PDB file of N, CA and C in Angstrom:
ATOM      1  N   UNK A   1      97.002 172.986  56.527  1.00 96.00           N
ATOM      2  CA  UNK A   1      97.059 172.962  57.972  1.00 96.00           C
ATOM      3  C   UNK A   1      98.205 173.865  58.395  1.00 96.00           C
ATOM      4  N   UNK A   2      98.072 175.196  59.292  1.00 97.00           N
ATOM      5  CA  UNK A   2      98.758 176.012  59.525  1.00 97.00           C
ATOM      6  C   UNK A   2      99.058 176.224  60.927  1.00 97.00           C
ATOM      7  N   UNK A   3      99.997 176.295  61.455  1.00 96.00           N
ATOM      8  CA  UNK A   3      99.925 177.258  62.681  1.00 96.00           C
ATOM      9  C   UNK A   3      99.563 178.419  62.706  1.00 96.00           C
ATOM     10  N   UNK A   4      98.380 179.151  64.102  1.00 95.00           N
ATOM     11  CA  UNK A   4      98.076 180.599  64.110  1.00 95.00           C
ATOM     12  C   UNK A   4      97.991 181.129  65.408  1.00 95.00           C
ATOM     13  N   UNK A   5      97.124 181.719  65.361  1.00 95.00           N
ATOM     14  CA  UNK A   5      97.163 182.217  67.077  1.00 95.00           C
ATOM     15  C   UNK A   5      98.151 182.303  68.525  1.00 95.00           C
ATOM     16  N   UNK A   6      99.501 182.578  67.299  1.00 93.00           N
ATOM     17  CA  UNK A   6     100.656 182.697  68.216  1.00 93.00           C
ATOM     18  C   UNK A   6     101.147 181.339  68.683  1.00 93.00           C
ATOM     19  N   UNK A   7     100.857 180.389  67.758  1.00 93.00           N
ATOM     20  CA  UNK A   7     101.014 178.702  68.003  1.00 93.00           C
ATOM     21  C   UNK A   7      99.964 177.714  68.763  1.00 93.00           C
ATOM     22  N   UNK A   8      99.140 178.701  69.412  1.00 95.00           N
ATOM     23  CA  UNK A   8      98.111 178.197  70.576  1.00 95.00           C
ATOM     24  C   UNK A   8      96.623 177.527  69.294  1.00 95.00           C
ATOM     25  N   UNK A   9      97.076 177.269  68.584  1.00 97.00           N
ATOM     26  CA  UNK A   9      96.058 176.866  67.310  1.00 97.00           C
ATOM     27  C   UNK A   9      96.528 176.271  66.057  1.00 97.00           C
ATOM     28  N   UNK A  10      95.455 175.052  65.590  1.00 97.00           N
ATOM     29  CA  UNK A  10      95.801 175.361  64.082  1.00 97.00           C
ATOM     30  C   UNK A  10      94.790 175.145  63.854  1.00 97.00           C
ATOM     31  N   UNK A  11      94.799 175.671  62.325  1.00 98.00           N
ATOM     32  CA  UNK A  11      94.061 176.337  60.963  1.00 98.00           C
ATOM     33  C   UNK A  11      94.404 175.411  59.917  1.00 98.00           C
ATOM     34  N   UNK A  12      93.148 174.669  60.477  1.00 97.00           N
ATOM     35  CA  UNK A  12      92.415 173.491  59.103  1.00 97.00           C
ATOM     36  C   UNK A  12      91.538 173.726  58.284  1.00 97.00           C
ATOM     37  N   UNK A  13      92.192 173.904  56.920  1.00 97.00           N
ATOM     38  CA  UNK A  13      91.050 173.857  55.933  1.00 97.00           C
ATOM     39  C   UNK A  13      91.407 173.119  54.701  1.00 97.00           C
ATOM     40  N   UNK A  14      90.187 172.981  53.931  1.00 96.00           N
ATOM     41  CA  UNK A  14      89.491 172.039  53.258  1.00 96.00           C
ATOM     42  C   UNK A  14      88.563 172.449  51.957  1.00 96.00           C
ATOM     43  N   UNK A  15      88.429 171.837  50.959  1.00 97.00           N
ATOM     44  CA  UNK A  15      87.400 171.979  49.993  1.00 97.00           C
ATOM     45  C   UNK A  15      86.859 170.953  49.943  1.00 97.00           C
ATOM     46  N   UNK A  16      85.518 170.882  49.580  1.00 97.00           N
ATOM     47  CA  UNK A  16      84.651 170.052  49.243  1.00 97.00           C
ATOM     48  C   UNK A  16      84.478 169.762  47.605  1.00 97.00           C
ATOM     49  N   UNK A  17      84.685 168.781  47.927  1.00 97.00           N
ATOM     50  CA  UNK A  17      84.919 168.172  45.867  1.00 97.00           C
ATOM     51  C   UNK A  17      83.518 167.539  45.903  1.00 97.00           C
ATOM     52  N   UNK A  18      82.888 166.378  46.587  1.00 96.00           N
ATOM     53  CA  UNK A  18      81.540 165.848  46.357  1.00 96.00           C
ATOM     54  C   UNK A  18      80.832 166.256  47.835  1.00 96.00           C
ATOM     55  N   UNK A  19      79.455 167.034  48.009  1.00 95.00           N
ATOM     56  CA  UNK A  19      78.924 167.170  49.062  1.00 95.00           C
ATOM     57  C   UNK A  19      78.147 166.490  49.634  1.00 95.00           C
ATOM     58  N   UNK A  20      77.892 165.150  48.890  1.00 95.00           N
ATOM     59  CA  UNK A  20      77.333 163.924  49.374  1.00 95.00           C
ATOM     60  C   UNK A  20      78.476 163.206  50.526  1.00 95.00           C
ATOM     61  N   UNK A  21      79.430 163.108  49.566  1.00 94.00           N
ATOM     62  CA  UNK A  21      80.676 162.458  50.214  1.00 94.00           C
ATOM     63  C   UNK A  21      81.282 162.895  51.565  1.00 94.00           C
ATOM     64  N   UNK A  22      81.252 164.776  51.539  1.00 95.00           N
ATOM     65  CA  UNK A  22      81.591 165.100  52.637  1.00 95.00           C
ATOM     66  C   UNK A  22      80.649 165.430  53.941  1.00 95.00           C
ATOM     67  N   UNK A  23      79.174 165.226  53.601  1.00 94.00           N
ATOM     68  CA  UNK A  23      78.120 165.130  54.525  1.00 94.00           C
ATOM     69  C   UNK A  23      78.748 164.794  55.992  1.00 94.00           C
ATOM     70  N   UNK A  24      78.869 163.761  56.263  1.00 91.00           N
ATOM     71  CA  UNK A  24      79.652 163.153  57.406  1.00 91.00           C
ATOM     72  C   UNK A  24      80.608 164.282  58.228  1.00 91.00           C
ATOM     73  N   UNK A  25      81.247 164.947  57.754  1.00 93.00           N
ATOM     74  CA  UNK A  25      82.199 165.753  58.286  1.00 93.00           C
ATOM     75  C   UNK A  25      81.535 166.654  58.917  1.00 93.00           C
ATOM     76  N   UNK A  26      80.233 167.187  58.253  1.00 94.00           N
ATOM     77  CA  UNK A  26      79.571 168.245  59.145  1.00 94.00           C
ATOM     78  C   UNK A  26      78.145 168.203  60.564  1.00 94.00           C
ATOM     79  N   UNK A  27      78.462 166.772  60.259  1.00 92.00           N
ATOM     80  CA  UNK A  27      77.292 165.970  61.245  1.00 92.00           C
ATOM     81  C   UNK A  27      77.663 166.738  62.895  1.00 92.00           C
ATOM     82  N   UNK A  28      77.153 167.508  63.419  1.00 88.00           N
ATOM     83  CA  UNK A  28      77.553 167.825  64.445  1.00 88.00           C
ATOM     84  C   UNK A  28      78.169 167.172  65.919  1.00 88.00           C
ATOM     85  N   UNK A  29      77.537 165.685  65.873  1.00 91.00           N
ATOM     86  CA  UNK A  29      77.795 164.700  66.494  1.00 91.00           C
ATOM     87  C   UNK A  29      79.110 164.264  66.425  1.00 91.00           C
ATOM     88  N   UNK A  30      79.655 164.260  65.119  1.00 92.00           N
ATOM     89  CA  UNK A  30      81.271 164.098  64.998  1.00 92.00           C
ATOM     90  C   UNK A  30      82.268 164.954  65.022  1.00 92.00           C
ATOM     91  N   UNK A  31      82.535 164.687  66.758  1.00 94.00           N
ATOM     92  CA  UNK A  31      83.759 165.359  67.143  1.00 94.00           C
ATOM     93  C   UNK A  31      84.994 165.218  66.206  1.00 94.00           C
ATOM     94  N   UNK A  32      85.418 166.197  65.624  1.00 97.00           N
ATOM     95  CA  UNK A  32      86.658 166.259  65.168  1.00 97.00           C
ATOM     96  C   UNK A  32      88.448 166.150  66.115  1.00 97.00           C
ATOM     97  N   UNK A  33      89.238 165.775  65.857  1.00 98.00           N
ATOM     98  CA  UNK A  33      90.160 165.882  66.470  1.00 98.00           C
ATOM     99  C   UNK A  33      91.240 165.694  65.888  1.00 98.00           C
ATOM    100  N   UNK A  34      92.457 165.974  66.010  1.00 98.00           N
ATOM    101  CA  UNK A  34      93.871 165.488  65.701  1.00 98.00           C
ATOM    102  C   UNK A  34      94.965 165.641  66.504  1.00 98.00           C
ATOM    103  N   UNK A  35      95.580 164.287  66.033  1.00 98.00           N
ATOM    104  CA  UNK A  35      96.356 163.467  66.909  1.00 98.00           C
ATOM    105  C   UNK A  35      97.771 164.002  66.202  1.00 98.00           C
ATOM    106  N   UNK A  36      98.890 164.314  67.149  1.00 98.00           N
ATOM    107  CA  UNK A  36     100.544 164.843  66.647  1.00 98.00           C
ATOM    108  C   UNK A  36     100.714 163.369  67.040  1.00 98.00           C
ATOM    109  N   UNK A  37     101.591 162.670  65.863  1.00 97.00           N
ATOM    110  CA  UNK A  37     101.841 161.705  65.493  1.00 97.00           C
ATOM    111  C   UNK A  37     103.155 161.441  66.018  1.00 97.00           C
ATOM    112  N   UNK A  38     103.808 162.604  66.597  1.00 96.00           N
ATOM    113  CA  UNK A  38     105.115 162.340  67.338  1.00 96.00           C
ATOM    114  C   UNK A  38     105.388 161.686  68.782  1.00 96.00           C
ATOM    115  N   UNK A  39     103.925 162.813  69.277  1.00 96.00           N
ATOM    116  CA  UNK A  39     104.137 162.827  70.737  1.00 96.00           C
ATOM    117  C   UNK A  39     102.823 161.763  71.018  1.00 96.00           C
ATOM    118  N   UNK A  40     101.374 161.606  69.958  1.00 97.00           N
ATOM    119  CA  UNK A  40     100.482 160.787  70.190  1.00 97.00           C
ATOM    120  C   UNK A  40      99.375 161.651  71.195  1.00 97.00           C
ATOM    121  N   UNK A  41      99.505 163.237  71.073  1.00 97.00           N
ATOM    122  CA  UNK A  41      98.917 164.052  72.082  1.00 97.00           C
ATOM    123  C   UNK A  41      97.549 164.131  71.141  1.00 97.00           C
ATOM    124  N   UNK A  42      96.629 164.152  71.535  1.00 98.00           N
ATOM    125  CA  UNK A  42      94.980 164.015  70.666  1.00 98.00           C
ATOM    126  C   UNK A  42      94.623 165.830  71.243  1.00 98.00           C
ATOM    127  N   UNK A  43      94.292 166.797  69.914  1.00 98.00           N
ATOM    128  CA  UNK A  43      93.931 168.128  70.289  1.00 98.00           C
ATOM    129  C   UNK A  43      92.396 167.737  69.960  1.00 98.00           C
ATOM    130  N   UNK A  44      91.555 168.531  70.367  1.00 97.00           N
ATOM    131  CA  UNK A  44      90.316 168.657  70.426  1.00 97.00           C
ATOM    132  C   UNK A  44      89.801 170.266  69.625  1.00 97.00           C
ATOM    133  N   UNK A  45      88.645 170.347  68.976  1.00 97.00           N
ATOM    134  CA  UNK A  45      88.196 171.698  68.408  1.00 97.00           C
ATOM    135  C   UNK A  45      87.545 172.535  69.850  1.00 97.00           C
ATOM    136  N   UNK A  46      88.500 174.103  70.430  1.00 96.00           N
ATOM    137  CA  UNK A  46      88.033 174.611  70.944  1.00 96.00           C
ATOM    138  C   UNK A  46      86.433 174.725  70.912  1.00 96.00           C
ATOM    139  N   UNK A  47      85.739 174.986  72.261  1.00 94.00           N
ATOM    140  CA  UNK A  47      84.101 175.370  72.366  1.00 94.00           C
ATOM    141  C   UNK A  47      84.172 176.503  72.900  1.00 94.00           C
ATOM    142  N   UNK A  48      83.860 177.724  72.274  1.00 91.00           N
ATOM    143  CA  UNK A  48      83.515 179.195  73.513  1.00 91.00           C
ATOM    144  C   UNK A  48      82.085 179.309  73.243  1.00 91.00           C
ATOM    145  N   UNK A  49      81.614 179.978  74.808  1.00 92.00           N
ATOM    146  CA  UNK A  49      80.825 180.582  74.790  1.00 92.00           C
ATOM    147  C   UNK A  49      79.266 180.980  74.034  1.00 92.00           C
ATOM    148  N   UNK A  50      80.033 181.774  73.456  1.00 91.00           N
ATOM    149  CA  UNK A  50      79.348 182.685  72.292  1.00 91.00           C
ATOM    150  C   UNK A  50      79.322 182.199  70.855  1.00 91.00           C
ATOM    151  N   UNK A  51      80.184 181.237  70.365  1.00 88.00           N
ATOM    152  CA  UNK A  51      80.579 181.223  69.205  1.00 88.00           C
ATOM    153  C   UNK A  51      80.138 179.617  69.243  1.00 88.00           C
ATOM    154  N   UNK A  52      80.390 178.932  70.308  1.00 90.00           N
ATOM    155  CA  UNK A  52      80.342 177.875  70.321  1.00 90.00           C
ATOM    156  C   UNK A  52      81.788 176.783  69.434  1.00 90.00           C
ATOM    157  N   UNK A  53      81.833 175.282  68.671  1.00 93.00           N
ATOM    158  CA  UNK A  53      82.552 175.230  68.671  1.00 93.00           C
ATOM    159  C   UNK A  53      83.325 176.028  67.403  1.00 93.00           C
ATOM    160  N   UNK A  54      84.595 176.128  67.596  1.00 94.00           N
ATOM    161  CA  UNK A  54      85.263 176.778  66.433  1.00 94.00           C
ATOM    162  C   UNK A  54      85.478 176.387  64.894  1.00 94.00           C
ATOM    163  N   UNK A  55      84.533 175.576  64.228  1.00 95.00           N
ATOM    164  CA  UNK A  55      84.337 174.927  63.144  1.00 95.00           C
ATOM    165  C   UNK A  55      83.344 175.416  62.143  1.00 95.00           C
ATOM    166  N   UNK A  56      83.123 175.398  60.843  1.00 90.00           N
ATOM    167  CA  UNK A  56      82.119 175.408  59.878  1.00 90.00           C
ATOM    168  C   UNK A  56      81.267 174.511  60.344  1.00 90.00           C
ATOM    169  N   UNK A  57      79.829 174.877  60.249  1.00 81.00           N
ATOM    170  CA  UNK A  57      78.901 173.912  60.617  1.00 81.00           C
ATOM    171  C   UNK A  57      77.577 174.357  59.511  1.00 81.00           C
ATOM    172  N   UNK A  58      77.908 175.097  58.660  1.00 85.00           N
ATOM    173  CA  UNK A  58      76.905 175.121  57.294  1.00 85.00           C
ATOM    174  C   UNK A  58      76.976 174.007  56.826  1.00 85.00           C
ATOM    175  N   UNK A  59      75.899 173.099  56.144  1.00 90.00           N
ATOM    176  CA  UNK A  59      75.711 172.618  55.464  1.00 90.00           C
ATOM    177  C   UNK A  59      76.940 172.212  54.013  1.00 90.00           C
ATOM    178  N   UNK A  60      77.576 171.479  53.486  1.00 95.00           N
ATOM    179  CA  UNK A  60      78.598 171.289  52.691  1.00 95.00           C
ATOM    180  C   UNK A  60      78.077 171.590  51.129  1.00 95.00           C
ATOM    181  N   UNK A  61      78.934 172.760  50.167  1.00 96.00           N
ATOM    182  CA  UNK A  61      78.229 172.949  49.630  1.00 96.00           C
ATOM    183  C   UNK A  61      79.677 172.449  48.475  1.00 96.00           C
ATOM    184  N   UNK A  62      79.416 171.969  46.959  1.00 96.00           N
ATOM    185  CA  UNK A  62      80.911 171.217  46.301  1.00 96.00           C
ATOM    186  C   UNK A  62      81.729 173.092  45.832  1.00 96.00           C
ATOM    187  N   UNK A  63      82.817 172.265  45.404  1.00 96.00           N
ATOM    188  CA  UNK A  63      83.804 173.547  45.371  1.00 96.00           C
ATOM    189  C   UNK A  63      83.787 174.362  46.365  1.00 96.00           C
ATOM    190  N   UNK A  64      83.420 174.711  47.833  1.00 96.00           N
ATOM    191  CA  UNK A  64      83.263 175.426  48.795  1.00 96.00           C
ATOM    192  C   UNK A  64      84.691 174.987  50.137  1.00 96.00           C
ATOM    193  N   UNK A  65      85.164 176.016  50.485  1.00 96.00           N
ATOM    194  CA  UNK A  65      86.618 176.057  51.092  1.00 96.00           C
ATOM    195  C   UNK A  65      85.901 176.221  52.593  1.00 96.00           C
ATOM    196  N   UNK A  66      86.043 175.226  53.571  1.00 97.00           N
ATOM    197  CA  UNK A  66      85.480 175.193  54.866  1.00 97.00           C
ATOM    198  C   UNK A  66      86.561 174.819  55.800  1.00 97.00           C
ATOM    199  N   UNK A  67      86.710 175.626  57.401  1.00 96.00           N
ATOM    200  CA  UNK A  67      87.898 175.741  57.958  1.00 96.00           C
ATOM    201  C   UNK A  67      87.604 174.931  59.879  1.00 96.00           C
ATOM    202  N   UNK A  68      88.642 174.635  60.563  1.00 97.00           N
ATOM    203  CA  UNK A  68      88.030 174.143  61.748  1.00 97.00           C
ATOM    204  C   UNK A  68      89.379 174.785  62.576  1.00 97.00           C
ATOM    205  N   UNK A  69      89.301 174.629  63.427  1.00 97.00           N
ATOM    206  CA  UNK A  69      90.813 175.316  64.442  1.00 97.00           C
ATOM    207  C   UNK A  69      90.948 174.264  65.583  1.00 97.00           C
ATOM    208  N   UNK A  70      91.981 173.595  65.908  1.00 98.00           N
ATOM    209  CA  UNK A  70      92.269 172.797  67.117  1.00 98.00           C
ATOM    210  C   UNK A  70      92.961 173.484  67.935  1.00 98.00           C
ATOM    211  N   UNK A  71      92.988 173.379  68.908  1.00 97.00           N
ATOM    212  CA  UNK A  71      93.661 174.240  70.300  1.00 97.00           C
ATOM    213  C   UNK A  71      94.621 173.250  70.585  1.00 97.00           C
ATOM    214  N   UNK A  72      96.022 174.158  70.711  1.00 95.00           N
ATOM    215  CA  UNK A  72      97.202 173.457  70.991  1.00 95.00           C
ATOM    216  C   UNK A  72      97.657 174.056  72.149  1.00 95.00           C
ATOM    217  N   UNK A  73      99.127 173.876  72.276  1.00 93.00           N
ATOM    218  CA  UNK A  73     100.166 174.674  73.205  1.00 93.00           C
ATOM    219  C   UNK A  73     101.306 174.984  72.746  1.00 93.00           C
ATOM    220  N   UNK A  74     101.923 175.837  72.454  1.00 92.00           N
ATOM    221  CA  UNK A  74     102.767 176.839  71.447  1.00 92.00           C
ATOM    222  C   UNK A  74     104.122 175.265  72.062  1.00 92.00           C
ATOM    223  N   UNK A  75     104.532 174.646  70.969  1.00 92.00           N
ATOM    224  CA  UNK A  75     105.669 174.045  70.999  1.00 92.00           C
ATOM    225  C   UNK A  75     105.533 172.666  70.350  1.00 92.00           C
ATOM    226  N   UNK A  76     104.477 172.115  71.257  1.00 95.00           N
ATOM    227  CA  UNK A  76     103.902 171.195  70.994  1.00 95.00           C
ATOM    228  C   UNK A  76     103.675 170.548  69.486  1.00 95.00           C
ATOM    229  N   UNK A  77     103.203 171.115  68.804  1.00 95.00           N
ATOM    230  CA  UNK A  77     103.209 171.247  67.100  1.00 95.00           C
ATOM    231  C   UNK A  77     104.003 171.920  66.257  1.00 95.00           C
ATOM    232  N   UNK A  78     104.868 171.609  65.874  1.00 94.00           N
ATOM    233  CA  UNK A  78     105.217 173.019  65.345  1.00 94.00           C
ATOM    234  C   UNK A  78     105.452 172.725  62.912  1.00 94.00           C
ATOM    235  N   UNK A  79     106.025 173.706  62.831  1.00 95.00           N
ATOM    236  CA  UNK A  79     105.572 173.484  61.432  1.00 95.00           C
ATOM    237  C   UNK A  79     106.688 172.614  61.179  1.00 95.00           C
ATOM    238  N   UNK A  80     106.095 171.143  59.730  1.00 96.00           N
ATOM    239  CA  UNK A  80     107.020 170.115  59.611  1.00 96.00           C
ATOM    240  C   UNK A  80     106.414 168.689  60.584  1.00 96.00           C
ATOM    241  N   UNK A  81     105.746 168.939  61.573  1.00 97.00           N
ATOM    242  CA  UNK A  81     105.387 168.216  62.534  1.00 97.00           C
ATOM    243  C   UNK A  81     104.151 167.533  61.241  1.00 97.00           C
ATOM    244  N   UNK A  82     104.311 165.993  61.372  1.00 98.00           N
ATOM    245  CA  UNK A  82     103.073 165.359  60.904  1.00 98.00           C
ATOM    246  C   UNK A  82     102.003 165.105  61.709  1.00 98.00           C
ATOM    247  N   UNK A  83     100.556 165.269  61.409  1.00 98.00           N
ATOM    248  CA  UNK A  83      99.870 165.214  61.915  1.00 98.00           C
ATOM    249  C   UNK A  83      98.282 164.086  61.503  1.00 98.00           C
ATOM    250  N   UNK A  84      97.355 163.664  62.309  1.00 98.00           N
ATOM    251  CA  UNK A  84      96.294 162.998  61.905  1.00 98.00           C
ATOM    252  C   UNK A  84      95.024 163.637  62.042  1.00 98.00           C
ATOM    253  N   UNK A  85      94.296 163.578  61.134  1.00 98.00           N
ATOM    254  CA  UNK A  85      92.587 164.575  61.706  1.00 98.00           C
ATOM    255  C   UNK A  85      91.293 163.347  61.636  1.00 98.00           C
ATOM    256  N   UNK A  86      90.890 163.437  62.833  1.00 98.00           N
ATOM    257  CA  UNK A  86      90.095 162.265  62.266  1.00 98.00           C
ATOM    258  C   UNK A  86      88.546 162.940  62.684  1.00 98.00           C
ATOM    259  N   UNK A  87      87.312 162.974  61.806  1.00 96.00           N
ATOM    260  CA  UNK A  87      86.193 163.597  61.767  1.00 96.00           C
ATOM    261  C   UNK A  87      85.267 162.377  61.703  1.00 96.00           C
ATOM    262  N   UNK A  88      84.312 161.643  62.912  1.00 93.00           N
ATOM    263  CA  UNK A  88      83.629 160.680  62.780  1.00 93.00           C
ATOM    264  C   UNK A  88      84.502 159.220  61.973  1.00 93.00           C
ATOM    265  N   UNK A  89      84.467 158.665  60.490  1.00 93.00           N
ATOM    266  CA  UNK A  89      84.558 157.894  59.467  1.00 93.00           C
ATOM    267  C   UNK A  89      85.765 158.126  59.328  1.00 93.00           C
ATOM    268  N   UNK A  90      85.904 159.125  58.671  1.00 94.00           N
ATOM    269  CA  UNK A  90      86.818 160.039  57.869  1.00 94.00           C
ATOM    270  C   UNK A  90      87.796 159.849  58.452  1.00 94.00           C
ATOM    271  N   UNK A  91      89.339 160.110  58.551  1.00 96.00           N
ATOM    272  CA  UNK A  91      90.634 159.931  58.958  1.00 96.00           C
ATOM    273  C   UNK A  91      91.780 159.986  57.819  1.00 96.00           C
ATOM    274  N   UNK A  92      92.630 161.127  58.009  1.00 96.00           N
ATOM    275  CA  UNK A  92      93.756 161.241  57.368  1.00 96.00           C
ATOM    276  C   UNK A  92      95.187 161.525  58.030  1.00 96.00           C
ATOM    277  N   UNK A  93      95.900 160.805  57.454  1.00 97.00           N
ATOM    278  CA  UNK A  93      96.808 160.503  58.165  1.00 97.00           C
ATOM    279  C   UNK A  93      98.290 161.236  57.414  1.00 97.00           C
ATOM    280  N   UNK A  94      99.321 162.061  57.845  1.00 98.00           N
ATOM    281  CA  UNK A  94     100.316 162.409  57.561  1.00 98.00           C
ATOM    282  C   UNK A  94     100.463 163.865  56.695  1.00 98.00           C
ATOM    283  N   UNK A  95      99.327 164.442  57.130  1.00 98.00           N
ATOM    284  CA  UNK A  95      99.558 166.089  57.016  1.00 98.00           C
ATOM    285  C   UNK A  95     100.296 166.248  57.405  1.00 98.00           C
ATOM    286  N   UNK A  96     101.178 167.162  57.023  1.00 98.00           N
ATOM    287  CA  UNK A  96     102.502 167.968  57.654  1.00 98.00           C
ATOM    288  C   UNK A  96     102.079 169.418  57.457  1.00 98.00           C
ATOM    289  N   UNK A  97     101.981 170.196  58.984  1.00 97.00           N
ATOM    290  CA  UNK A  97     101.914 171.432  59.427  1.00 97.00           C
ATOM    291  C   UNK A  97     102.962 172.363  58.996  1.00 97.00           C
ATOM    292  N   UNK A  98     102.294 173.020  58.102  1.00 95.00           N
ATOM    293  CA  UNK A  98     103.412 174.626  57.782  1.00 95.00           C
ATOM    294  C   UNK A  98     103.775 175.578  58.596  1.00 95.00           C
TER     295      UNK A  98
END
């Protein structure tokens, strides 16, 4: 989990170890989000346009490296900051942002 886009983002990614297991994550229905555990502020995965939302939405394939981007506000997060991602089920708690 990185800061990018001049701080206005981060850059979540992931491998898939079982693609049964990680099915769930790519269900389109499950909004992804994460919560800064400091301030309790919940970011949401940008939607544009054209591209629609800013996430992997192929199918989960094992050993395969898949990425999502949350829209922040340059301060707000910064690297060191712990963070939560929670995808439908799924929920992890105490990433710390580089």
């Amino acid at each position: 989990l990185r800061l990018t886009a001049g701080g206005f983002m981060l850059d979540f990614r992931f491998r898939v170890l079982d693609s049964a297991k990680a099915a769930s994550l790519f269900v389109r229905e499950n909004k992804p989000y994460l919560i800064d555990q400091a301030s309790g502020q919940v970011l949401s995965v940008p939607r544009t346009a054209k591209v629609g939302p800013l996430r992997t939405s192929d199918p989960p394939k094992q050993d395969s490296i898949y990425w999502m981007f949350f829209g922040t506000v340059p301060g707000l997060v910064k690297a060191g900051s712990e963070v939560t991602v929670v995808i439908g089920d799924f929920r992890v708690e105490n990433l710390v942002v580089q």
